Short mmCIF file of C-alpha atoms and ligand atoms in Angstrom, two decimals:
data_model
loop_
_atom_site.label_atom_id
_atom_site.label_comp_id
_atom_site.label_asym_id
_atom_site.label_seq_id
_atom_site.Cartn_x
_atom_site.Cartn_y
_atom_site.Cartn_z
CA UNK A 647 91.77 109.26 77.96
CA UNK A 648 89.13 108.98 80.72
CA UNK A 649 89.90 105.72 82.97
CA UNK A 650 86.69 104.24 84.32
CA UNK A 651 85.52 101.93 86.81
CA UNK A 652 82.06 99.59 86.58
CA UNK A 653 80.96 97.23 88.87
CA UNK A 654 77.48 95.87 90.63
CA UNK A 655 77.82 96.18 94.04
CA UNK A 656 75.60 94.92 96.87
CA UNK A 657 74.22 97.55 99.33
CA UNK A 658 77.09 96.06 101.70
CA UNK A 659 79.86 96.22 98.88
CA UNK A 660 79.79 92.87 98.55
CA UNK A 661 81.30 91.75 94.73
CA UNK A 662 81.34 88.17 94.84
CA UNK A 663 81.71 84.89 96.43
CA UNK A 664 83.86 81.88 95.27
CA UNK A 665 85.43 83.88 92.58
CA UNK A 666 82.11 84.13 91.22
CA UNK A 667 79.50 86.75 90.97
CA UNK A 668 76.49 85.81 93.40
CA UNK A 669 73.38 87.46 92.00
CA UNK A 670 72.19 86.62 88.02
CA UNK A 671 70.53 90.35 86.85
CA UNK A 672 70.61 90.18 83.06
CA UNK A 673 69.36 94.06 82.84
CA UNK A 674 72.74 95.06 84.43
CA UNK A 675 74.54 92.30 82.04
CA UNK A 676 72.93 94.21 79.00
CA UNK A 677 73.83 97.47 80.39
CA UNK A 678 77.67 96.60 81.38
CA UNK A 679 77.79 95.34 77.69
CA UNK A 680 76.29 98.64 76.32
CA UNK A 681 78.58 100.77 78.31
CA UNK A 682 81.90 98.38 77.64
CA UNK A 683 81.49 97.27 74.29
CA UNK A 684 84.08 98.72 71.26
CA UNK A 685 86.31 100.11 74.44
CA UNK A 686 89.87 98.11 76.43
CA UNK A 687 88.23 96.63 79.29
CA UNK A 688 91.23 95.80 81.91
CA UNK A 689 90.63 93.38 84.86
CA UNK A 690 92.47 90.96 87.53
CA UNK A 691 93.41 87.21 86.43
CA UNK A 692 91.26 85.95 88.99
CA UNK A 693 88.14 88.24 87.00
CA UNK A 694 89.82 87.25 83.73
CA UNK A 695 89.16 82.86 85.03
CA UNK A 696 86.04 83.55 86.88
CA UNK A 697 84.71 84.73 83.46
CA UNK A 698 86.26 82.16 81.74
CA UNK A 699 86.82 83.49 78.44
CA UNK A 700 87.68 87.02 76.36
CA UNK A 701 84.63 89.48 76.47
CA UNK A 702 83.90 90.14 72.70
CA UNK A 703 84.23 93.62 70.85
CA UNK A 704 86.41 94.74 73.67
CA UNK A 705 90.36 94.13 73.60
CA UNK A 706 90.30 92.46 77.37
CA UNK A 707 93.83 93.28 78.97
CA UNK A 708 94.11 90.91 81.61
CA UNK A 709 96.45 92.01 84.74
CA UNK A 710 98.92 89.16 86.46
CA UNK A 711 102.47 89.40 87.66
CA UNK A 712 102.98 86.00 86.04
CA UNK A 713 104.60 86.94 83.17
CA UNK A 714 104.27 83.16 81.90
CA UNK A 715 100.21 83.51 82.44
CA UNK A 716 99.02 82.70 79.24
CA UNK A 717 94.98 84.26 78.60
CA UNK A 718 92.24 82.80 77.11
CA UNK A 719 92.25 83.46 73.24
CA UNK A 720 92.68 87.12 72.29
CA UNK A 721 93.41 88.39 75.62
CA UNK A 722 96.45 90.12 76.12
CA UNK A 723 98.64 90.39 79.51
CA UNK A 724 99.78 93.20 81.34
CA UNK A 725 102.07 93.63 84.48
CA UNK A 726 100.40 96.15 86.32
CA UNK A 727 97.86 98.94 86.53
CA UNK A 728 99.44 101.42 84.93
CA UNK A 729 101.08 99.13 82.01
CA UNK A 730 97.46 98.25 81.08
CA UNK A 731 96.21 101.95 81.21
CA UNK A 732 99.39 102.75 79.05
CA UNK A 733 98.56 99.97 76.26
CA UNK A 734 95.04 101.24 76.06
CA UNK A 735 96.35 104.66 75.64
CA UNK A 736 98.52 103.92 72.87
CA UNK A 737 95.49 101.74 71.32
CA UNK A 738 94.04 105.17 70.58
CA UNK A 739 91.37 104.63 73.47
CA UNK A 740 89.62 107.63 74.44
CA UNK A 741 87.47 105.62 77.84
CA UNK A 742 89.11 102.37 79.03
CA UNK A 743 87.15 100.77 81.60
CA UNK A 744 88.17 98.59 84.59
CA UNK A 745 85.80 95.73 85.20
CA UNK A 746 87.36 94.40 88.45
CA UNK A 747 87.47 92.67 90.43
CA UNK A 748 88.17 93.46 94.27
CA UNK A 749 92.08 93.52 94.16
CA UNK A 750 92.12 95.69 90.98
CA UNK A 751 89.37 97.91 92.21
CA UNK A 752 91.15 98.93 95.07
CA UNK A 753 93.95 100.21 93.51
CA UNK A 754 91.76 101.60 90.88
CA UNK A 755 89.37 103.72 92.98
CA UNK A 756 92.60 106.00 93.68
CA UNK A 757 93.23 106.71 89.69
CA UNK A 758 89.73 106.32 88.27
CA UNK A 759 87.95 109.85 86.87
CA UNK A 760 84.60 107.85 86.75
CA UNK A 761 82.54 105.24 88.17
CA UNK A 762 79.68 103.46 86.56
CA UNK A 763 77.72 101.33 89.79
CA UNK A 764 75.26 98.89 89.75
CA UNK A 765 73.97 99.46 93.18
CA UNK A 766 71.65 96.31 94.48
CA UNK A 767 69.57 97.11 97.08
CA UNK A 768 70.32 94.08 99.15
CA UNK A 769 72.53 92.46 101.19
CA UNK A 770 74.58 89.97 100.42
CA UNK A 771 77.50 87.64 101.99
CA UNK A 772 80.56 86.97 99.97
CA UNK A 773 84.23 87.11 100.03
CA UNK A 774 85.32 89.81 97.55
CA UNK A 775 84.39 93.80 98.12
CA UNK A 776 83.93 97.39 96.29
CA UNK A 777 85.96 100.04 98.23
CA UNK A 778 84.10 102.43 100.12
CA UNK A 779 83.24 105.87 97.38
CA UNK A 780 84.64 108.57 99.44
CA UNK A 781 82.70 112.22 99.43
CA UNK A 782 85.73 114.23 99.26
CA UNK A 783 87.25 112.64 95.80
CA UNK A 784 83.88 111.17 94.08
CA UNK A 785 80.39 113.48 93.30
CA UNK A 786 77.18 111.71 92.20
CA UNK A 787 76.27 112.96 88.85
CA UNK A 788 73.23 110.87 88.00
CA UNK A 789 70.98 108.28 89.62
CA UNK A 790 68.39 105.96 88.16
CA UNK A 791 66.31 103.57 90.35
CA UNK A 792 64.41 100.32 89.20
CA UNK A 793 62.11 97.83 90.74
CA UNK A 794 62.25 94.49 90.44
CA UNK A 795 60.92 93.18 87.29
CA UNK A 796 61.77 90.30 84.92
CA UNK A 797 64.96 91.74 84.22
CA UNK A 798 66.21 91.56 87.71
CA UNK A 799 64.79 89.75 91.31
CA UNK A 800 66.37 92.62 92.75
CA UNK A 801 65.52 96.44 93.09
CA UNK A 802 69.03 98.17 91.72
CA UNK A 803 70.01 101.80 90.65
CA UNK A 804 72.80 103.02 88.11
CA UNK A 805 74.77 105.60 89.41
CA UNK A 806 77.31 107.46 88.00
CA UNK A 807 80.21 109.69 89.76
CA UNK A 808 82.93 111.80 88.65
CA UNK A 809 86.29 112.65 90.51
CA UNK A 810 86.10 115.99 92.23
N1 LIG B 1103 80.28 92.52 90.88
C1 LIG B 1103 81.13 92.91 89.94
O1 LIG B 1103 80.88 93.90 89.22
C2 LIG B 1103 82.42 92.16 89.76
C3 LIG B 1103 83.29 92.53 88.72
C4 LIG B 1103 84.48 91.80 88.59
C5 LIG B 1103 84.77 90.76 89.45
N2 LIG B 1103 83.90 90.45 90.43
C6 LIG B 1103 84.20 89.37 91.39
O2 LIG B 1103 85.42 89.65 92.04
C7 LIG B 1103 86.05 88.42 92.39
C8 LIG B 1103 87.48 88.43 91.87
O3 LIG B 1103 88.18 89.52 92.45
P1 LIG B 1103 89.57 89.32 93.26
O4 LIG B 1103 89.78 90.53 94.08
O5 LIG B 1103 89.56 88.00 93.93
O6 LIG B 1103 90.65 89.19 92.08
P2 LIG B 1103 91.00 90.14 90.82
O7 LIG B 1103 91.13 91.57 91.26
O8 LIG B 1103 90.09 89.84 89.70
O9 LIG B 1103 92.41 89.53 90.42
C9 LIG B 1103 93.46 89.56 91.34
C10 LIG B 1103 94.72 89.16 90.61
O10 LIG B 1103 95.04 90.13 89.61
C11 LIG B 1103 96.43 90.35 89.55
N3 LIG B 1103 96.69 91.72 90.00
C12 LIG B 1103 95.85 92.56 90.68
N4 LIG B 1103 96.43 93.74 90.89
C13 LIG B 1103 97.66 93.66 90.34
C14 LIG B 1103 98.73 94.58 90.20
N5 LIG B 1103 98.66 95.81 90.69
N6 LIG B 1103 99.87 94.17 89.58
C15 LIG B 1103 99.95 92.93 89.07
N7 LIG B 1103 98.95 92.01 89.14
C16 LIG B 1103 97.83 92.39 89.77
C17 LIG B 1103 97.05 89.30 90.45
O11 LIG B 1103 97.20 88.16 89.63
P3 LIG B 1103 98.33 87.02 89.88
O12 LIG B 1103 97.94 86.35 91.16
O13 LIG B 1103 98.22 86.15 88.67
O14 LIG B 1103 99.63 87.75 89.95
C18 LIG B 1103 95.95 89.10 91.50
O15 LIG B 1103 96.05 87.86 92.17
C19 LIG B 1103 85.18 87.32 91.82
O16 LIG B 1103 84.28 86.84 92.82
C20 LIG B 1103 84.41 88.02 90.73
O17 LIG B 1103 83.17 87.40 90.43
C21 LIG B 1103 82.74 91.13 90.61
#
């Protein structure tokens, strides 16, 4: 099973503010549901409120050490990282992705075999951050720039890497 990360990121690695994301870009919303969608999507409680619900077609494995934390409907709890990785595995997942957010990144980046980034091509201030992508364990593997449009008020690339 391949263990992925995706996340928009600012061009200072800034995630969001206020538990919130900061920027609205519905061309990366339609792409994050295109890549997630019919896969275990696995994120931090604080994610798991700030979205404020259960992402549909995805079984949403939420990550707390309350064991009492209850989810919203259909989510279902998990201990740590690699509890949550586990129960996807056994689901019969073959790419589970983790959709943040800064905490749960973090210790993700160390595991993950691939990253799917939104990169904005601004700067942004906020409270919540993407860990640097080191050279030595991540490769660029593709690399798709857009200009603002409708779709976003910002210019933005996806860019995938792969662990070395
Ligand atoms: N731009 C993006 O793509 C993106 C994506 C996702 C989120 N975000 C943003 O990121 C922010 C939220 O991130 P955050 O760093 O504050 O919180 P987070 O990573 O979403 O959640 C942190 C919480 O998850 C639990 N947790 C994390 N690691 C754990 C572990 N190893 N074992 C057990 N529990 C663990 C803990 O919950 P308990 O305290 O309950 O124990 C911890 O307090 C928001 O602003 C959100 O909008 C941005």
């Amino acid at each position: 099973m391949k263990i992925s990360i995706i996340v928009a990121k600012a061009a200072n690695n800034v995630i969001g503010k206020d538990n919130q994301l900061i920027w609205h870009i519905p061309a990366d919303l339609k792409y994050f549901k295109k890549v997630t969608s019919g896969h275990c999507v696995i994120m931090g409680r604080k994610t798991h409120e700030s979205i404020g619900k259960c992402l549909p077609n995805r079984l949403n494995i939420v990550i707390s050490r309350n064991k009492d934390y209850q989810t919203f409907d259909g989510g279902v709890l998990s201990s740590s990282l690699q509890d949550a990785i586990e129960l996807a595995r056994s689901k019969g997942e073959n790419e589970v992705f983790i959709i943040g957010g800064g905490v749960l990144y973090q210790e993700a980046i160390t595991l993950a075999d691939k990253l799917y980034i939104t990169e904005i091509h601004d700067q942004f201030s906020g409270d919540t951050f993407f860990p640097e992508i080191s050279n030595n364990d991540y490769m660029e593997i593709s690399r798709f720039e857009y200009p603002k449009s409708e779709q976003s008020p910002y210019t933005y690339s996806f860019v995938n890497y792969i662990r070395k």
